Tab-separated table of C-alpha atoms and ligand atoms in Angstrom:
chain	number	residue	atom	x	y	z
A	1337	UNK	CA	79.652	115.504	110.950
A	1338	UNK	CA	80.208	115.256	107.305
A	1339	UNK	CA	83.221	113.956	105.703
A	1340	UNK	CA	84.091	114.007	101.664
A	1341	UNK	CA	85.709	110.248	102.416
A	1342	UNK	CA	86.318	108.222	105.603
A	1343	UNK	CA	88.761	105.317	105.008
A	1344	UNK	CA	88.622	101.478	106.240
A	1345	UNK	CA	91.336	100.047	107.543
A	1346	UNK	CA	90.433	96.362	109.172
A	1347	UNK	CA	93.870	95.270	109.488
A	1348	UNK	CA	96.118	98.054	109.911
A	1349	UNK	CA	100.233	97.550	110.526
A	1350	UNK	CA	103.048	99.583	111.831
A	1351	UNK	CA	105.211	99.668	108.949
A	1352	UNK	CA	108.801	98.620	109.920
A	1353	UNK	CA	111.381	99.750	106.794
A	1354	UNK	CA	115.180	98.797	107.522
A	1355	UNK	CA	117.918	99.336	104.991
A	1356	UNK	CA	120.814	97.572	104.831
A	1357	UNK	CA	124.162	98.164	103.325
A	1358	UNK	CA	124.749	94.660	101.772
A	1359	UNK	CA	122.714	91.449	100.924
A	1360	UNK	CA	120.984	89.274	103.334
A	1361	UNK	CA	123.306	86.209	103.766
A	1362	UNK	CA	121.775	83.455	105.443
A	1363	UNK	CA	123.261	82.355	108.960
A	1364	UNK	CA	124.550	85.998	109.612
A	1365	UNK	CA	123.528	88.831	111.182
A	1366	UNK	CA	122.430	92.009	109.580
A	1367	UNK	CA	123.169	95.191	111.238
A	1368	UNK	CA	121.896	98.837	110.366
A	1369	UNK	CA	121.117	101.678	112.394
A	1370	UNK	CA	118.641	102.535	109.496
A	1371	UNK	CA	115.405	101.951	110.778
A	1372	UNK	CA	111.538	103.252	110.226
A	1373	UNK	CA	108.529	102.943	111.941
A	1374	UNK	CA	105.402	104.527	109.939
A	1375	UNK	CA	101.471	103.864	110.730
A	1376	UNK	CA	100.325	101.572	107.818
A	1377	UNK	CA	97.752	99.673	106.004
A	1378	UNK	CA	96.513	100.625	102.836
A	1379	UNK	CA	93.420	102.471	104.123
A	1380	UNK	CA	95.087	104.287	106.350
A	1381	UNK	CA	97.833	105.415	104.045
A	1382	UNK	CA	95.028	106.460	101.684
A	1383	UNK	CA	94.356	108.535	104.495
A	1384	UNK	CA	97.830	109.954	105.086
A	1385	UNK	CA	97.942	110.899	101.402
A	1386	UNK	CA	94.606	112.211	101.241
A	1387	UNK	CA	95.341	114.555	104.233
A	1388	UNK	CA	98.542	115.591	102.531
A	1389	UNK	CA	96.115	116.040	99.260
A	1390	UNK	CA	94.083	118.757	101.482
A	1391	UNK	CA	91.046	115.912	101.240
A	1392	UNK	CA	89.468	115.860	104.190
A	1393	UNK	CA	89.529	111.633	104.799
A	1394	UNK	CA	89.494	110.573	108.310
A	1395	UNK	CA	90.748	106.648	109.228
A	1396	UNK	CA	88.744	104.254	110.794
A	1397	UNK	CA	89.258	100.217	111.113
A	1398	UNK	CA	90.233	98.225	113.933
A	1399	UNK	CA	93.325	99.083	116.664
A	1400	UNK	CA	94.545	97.251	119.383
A	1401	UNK	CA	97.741	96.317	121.417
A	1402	UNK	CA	100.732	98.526	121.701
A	1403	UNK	CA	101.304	98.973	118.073
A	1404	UNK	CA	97.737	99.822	117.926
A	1405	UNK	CA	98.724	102.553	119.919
A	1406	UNK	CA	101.905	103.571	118.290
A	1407	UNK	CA	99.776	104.255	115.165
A	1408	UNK	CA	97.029	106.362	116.657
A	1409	UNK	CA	99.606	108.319	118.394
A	1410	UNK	CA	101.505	108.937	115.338
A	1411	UNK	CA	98.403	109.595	112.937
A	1412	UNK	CA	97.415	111.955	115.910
A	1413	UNK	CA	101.167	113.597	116.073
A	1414	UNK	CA	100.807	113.887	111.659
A	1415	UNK	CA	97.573	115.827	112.012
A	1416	UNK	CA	95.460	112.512	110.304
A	1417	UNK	CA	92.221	113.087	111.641
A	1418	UNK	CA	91.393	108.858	112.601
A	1419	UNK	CA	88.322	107.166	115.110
A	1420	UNK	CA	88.839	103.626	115.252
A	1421	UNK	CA	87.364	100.845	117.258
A	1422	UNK	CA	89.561	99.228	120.196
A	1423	UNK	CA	89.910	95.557	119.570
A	1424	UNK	CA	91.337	93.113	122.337
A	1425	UNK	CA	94.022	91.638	120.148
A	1426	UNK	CA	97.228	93.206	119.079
A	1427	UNK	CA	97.790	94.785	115.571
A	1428	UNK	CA	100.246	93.817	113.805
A	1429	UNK	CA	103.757	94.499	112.478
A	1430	UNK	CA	104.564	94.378	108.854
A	1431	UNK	CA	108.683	94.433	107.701
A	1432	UNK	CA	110.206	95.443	105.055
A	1433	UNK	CA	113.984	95.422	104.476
A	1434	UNK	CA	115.641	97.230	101.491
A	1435	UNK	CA	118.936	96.178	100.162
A	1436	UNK	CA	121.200	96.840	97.407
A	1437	UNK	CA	119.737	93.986	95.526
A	1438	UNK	CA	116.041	92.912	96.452
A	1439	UNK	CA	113.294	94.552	98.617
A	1440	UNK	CA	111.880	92.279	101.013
A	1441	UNK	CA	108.597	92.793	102.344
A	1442	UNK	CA	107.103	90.441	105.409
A	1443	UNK	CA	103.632	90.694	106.329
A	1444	UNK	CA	102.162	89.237	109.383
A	1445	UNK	CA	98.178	87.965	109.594
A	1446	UNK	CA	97.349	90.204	112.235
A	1447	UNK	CA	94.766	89.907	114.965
A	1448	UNK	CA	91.299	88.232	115.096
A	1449	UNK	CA	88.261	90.289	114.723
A	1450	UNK	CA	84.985	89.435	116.565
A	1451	UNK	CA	81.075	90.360	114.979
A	1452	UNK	CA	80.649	93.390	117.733
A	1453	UNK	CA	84.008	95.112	116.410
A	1454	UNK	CA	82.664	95.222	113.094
A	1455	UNK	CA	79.071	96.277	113.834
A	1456	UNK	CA	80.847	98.768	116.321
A	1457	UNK	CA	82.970	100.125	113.124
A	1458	UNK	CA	79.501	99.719	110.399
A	1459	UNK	CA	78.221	102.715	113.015
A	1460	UNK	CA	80.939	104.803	113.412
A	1461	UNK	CA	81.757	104.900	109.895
A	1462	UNK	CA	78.008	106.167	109.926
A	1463	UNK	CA	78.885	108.923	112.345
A	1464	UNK	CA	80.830	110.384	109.649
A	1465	UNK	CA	78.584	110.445	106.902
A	1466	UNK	CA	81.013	110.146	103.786
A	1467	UNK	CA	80.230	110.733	100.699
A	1468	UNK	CA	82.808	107.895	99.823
A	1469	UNK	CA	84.026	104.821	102.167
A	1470	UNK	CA	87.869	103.216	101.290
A	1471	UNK	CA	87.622	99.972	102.300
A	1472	UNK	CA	91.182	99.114	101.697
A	1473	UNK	CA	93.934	95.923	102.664
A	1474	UNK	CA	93.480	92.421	103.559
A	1475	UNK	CA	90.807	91.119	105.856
A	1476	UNK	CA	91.713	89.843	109.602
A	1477	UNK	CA	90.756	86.708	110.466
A	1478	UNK	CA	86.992	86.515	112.193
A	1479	UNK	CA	86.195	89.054	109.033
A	1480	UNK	CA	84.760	87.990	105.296
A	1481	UNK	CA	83.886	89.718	102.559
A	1482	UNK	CA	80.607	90.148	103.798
A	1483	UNK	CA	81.791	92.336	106.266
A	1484	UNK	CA	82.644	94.528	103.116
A	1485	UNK	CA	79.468	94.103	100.956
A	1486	UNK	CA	77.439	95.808	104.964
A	1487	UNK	CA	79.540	98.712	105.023
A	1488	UNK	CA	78.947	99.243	100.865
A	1489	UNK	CA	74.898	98.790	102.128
A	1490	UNK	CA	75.051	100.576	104.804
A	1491	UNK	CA	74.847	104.036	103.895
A	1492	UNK	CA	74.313	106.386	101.011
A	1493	UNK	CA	77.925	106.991	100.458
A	1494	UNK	CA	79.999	105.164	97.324
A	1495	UNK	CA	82.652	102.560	98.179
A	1496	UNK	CA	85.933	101.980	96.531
A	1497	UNK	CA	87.808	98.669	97.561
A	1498	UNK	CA	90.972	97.781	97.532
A	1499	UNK	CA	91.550	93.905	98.348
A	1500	UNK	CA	93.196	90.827	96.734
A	1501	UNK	CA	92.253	89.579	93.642
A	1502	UNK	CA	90.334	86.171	95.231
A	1503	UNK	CA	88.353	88.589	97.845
A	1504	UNK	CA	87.254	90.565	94.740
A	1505	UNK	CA	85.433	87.699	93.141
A	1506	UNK	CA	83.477	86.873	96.414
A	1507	UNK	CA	81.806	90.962	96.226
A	1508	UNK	CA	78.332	91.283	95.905
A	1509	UNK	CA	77.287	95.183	96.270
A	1510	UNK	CA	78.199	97.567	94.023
A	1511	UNK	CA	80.939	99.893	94.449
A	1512	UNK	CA	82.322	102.903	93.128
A	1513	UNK	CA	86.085	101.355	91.937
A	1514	UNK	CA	88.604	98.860	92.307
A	1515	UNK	CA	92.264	99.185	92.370
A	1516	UNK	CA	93.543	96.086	91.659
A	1517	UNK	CA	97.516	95.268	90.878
A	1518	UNK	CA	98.377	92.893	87.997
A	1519	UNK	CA	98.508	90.173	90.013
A	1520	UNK	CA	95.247	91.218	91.640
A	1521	UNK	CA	93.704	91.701	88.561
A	1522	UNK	CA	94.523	88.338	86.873
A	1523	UNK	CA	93.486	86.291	90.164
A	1524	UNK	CA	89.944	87.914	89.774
A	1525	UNK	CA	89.413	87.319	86.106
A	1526	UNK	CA	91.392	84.191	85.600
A	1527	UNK	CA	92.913	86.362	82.228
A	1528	UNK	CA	96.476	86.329	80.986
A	1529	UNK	CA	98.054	89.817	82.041
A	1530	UNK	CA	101.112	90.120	80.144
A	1531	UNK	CA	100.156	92.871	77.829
A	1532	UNK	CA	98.883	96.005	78.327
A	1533	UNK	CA	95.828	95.186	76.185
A	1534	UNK	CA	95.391	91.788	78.100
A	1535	UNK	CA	95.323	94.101	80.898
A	1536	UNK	CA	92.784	96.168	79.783
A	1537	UNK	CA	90.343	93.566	78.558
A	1538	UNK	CA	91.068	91.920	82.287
A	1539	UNK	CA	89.478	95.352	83.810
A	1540	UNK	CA	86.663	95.753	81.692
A	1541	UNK	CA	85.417	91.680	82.855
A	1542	UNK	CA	86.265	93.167	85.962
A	1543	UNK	CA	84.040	96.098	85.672
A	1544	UNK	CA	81.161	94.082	84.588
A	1545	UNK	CA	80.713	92.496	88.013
A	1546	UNK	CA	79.426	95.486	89.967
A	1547	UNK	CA	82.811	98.336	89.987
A	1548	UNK	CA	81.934	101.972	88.137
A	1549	UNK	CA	85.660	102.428	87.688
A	1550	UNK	CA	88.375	99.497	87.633
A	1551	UNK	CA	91.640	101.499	87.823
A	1552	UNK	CA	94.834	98.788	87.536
A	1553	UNK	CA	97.878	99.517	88.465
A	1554	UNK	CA	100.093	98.101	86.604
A	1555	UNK	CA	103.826	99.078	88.619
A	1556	UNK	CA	106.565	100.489	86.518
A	1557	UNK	CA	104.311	99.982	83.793
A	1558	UNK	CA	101.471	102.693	84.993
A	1559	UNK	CA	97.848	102.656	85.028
A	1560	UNK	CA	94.922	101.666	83.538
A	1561	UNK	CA	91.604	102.942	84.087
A	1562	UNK	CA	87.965	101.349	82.553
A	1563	UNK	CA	84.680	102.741	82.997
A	1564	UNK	CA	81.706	102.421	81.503
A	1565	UNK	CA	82.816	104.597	78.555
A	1566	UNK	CA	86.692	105.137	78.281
A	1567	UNK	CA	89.599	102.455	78.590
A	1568	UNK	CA	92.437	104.728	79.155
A	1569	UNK	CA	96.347	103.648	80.062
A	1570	UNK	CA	98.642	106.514	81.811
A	1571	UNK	CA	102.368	105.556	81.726
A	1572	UNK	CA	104.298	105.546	85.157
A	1573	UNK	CA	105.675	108.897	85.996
A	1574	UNK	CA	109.473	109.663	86.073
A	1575	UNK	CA	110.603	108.865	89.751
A	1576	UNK	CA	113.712	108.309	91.345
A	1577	UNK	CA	112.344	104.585	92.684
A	1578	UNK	CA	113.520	104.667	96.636
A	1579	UNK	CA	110.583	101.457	97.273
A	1580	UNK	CA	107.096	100.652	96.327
A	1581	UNK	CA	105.607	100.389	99.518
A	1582	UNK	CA	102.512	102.314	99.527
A	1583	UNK	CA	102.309	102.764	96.068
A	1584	UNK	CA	99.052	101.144	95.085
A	1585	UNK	CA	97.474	103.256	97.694
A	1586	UNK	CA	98.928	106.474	96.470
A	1587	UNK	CA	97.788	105.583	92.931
A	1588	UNK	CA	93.849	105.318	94.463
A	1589	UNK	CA	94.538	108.411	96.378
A	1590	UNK	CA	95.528	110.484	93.538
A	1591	UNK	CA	92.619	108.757	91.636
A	1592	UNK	CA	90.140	109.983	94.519
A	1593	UNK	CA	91.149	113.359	95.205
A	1594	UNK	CA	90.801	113.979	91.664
A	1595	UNK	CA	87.112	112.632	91.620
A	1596	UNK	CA	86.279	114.277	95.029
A	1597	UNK	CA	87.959	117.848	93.227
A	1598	UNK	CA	85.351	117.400	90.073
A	1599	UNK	CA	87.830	116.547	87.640
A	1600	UNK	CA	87.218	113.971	84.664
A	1601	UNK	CA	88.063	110.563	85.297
A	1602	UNK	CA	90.876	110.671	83.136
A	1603	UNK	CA	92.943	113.690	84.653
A	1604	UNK	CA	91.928	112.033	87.948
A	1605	UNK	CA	93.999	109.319	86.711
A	1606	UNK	CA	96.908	111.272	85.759
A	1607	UNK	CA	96.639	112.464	89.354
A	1608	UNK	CA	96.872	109.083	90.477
A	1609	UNK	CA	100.067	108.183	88.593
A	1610	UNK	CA	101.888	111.771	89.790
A	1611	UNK	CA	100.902	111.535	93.366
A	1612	UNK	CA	102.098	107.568	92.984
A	1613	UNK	CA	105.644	108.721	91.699
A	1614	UNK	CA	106.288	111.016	94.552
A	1615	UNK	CA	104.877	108.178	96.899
A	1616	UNK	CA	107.651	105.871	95.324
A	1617	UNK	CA	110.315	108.619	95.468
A	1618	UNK	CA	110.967	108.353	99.472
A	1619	UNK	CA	110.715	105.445	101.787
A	1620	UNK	CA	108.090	103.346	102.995
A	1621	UNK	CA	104.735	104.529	103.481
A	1622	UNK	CA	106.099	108.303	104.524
A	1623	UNK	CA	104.488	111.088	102.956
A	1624	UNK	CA	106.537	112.868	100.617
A	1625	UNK	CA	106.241	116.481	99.820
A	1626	UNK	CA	103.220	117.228	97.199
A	1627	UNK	CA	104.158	120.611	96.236
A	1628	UNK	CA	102.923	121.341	92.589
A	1629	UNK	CA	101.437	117.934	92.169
A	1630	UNK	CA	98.252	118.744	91.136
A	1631	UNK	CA	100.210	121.063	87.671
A	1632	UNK	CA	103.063	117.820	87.094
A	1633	UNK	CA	99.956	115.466	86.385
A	1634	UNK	CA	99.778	117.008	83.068
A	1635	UNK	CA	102.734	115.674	81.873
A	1636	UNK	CA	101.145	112.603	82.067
A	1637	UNK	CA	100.221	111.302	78.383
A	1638	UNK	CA	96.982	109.358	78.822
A	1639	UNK	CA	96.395	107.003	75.122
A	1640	UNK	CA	93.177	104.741	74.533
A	1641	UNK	CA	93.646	100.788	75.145
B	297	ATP	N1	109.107	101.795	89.331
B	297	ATP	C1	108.132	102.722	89.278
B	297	ATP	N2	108.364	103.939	88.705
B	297	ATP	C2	107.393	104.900	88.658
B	297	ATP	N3	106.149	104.704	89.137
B	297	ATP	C3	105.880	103.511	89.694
B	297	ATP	C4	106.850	102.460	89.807
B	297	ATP	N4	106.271	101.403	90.434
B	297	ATP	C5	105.001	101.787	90.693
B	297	ATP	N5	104.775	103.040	90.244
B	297	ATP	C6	103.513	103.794	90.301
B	297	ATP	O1	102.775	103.326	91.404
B	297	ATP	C7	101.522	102.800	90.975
B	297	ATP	C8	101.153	101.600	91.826
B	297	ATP	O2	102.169	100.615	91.696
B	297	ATP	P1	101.933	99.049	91.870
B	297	ATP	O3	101.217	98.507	90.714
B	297	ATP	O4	103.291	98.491	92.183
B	297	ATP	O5	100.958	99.036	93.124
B	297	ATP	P2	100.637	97.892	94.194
B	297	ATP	O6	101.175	96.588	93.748
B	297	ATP	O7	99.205	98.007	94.520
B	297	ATP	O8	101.500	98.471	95.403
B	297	ATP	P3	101.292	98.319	97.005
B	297	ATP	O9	100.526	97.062	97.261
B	297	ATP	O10	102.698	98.296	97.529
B	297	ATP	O11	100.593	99.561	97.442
B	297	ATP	C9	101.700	102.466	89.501
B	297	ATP	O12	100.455	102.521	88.821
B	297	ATP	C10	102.687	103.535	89.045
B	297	ATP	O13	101.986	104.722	88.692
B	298	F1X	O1	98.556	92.832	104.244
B	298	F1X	P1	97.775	93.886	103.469
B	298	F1X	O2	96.671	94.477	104.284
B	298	F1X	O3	97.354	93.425	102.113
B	298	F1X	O4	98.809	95.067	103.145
B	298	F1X	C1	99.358	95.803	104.200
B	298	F1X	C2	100.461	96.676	103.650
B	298	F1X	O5	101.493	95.923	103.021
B	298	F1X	O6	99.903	97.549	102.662
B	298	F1X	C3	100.476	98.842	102.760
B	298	F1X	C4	101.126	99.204	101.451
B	298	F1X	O7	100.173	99.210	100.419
B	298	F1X	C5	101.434	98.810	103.940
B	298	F1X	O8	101.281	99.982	104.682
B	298	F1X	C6	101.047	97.589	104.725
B	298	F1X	O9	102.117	96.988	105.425
């Protein structure tokens, strides 16, 4: 079996999303019949996009419990191809409540992951023979970085990574890209991120340390992308903000499918930033209609940093 990209979940989440008509008040109870369960974790939404993206990107990682269940049956239900290892413990449940002023987002550790599960999951990804592993989220506990650095070994394939800032330092392979957020992307360099062009010079450290491609995402603010020879910023494309769940993974996705489609890096950007503003245009980590999103990107004006 050969896949173009198999993503890596190791601590996946059923996404809960609840609006709510008014602010949370402390000491009373919220109501709403508004309510969403989606499968979740940045890999696997990589996946969901990808799919969506008519990239063929299967999920793997590590499921367990009943909401382990819940999000193989719905990945199943969405037509997102997915082979994951059964764990004992229980994945988790992230929330995230949108009201009229704030959006709240709770996420929970998640289960512990023991050394068989993730030599179990260094073979399967094998199985698919990629010619790009996502290894994308936070890591459960029982799993380090290393864990990362033997699935970047392990095969032929590239790796892109998409972790927090502090796990980024502690990399040792090389790997294909980054997608760090702001935040991300000062906690790894220890830079001042306030401007665009702190940004910038942030991402090129960055891509000294072993990345081909840093691409930053930089929010309402866009995208950045360095490489070995362009340092390019695409602003954020118009959207009609419903939450930003999701949309660091939809940014990578676009990024991806534009690389695994033969396109430059930069236009694989501006596919990024498109497929990120129709991620941000519907709720949680739902798949939103892509119709024509490969002709919008366009629009995007790309400038040199
Ligand atoms: N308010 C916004 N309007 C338009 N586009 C946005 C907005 N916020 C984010 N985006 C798009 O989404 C991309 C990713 O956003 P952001 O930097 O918030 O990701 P993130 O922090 O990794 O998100 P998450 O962790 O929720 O996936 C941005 O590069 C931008 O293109
Ligand atoms: O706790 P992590 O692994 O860093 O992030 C998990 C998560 O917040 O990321 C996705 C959005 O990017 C959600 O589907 C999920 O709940």
């Amino acid at each position: 079996m050969t896949d173009d990209l198999v993503t890596v979940t190791m601590n996946p989440a059923v996404d809960h999303t609840l609006r709510i008509d008014e602010p949370l008040k402390s000491g009373a109870v919220a109501r709403t019949d508004d309510a969403q369960f989606d499968a979740g974790g940045k890999g696997i939404n990589v996946s969901k996009y990808l799919t969506a993206l008519d990239v063929s990107a299967p999920a793997t990682g590590f499921l367990g419990g009943p909401f382990g269940r819940m999000i193989r049956t719905q990945l199943d239900d969405d037509g997102v191809p997915n082979d994951f290892v059964e764990i004992p413990d229980r994945t988790r449940l992230n929330t995230t409540v949108l009201s009229p002023d704030a959006e709240y987002k709770i996420n929970h550790d998640g289960p512990t992951v023991g050394e068989d599960a993730v030599s179990d999951l260094v073979e399967r990804v094998g199985t698919h023979d990629p010619d790009t592993v996502v290894v994308a989220g936070s890591l459960p506990a029982g799993v380090t970085t290393d864990a990362v650095d033997r699935l970047a070994r392990a095969g032929e394939w590239d790796t892109a990574v998409d972790t927090s800032g502090s796990l980024l330092t502690e990399l040792d392979a090389e790997y294909l890209v980054c997608k760090p957020n702001r935040e991300e992307l000062g906690e790894a360099t220890g830079r001042s991120v306030d401007s665009i062009e702190e940004c910038a010079a942030a991402a090129a450290e960055l891509r000294e340390r072993g990345f081909r491609y840093v691409v930053a995402s930089l929010g309402p603010d866009g995208a950045l992308l360095v490489s070995e020879s362009e340092s390019v910023h695409a602003p954020a494309a118009d959207a009609d903000v419903v939450d930003t769940v999701g949309a660091g993974d939809a940014l990578l996705s676009g990024f991806l499918a534009g690389l695994a489609r033969g396109e430059s890096e930069t236009v694989a950007l501006q596919t990024g930033v498109t497929v990120a503003a129709r991620v941000v245009s519907v709720s949680g980590t739902r798949v939103p209609d892509f119709d024509g999103v490969f002709d919008a990107r366009s629009g995007v004006n790309v400038s040199q940093t």
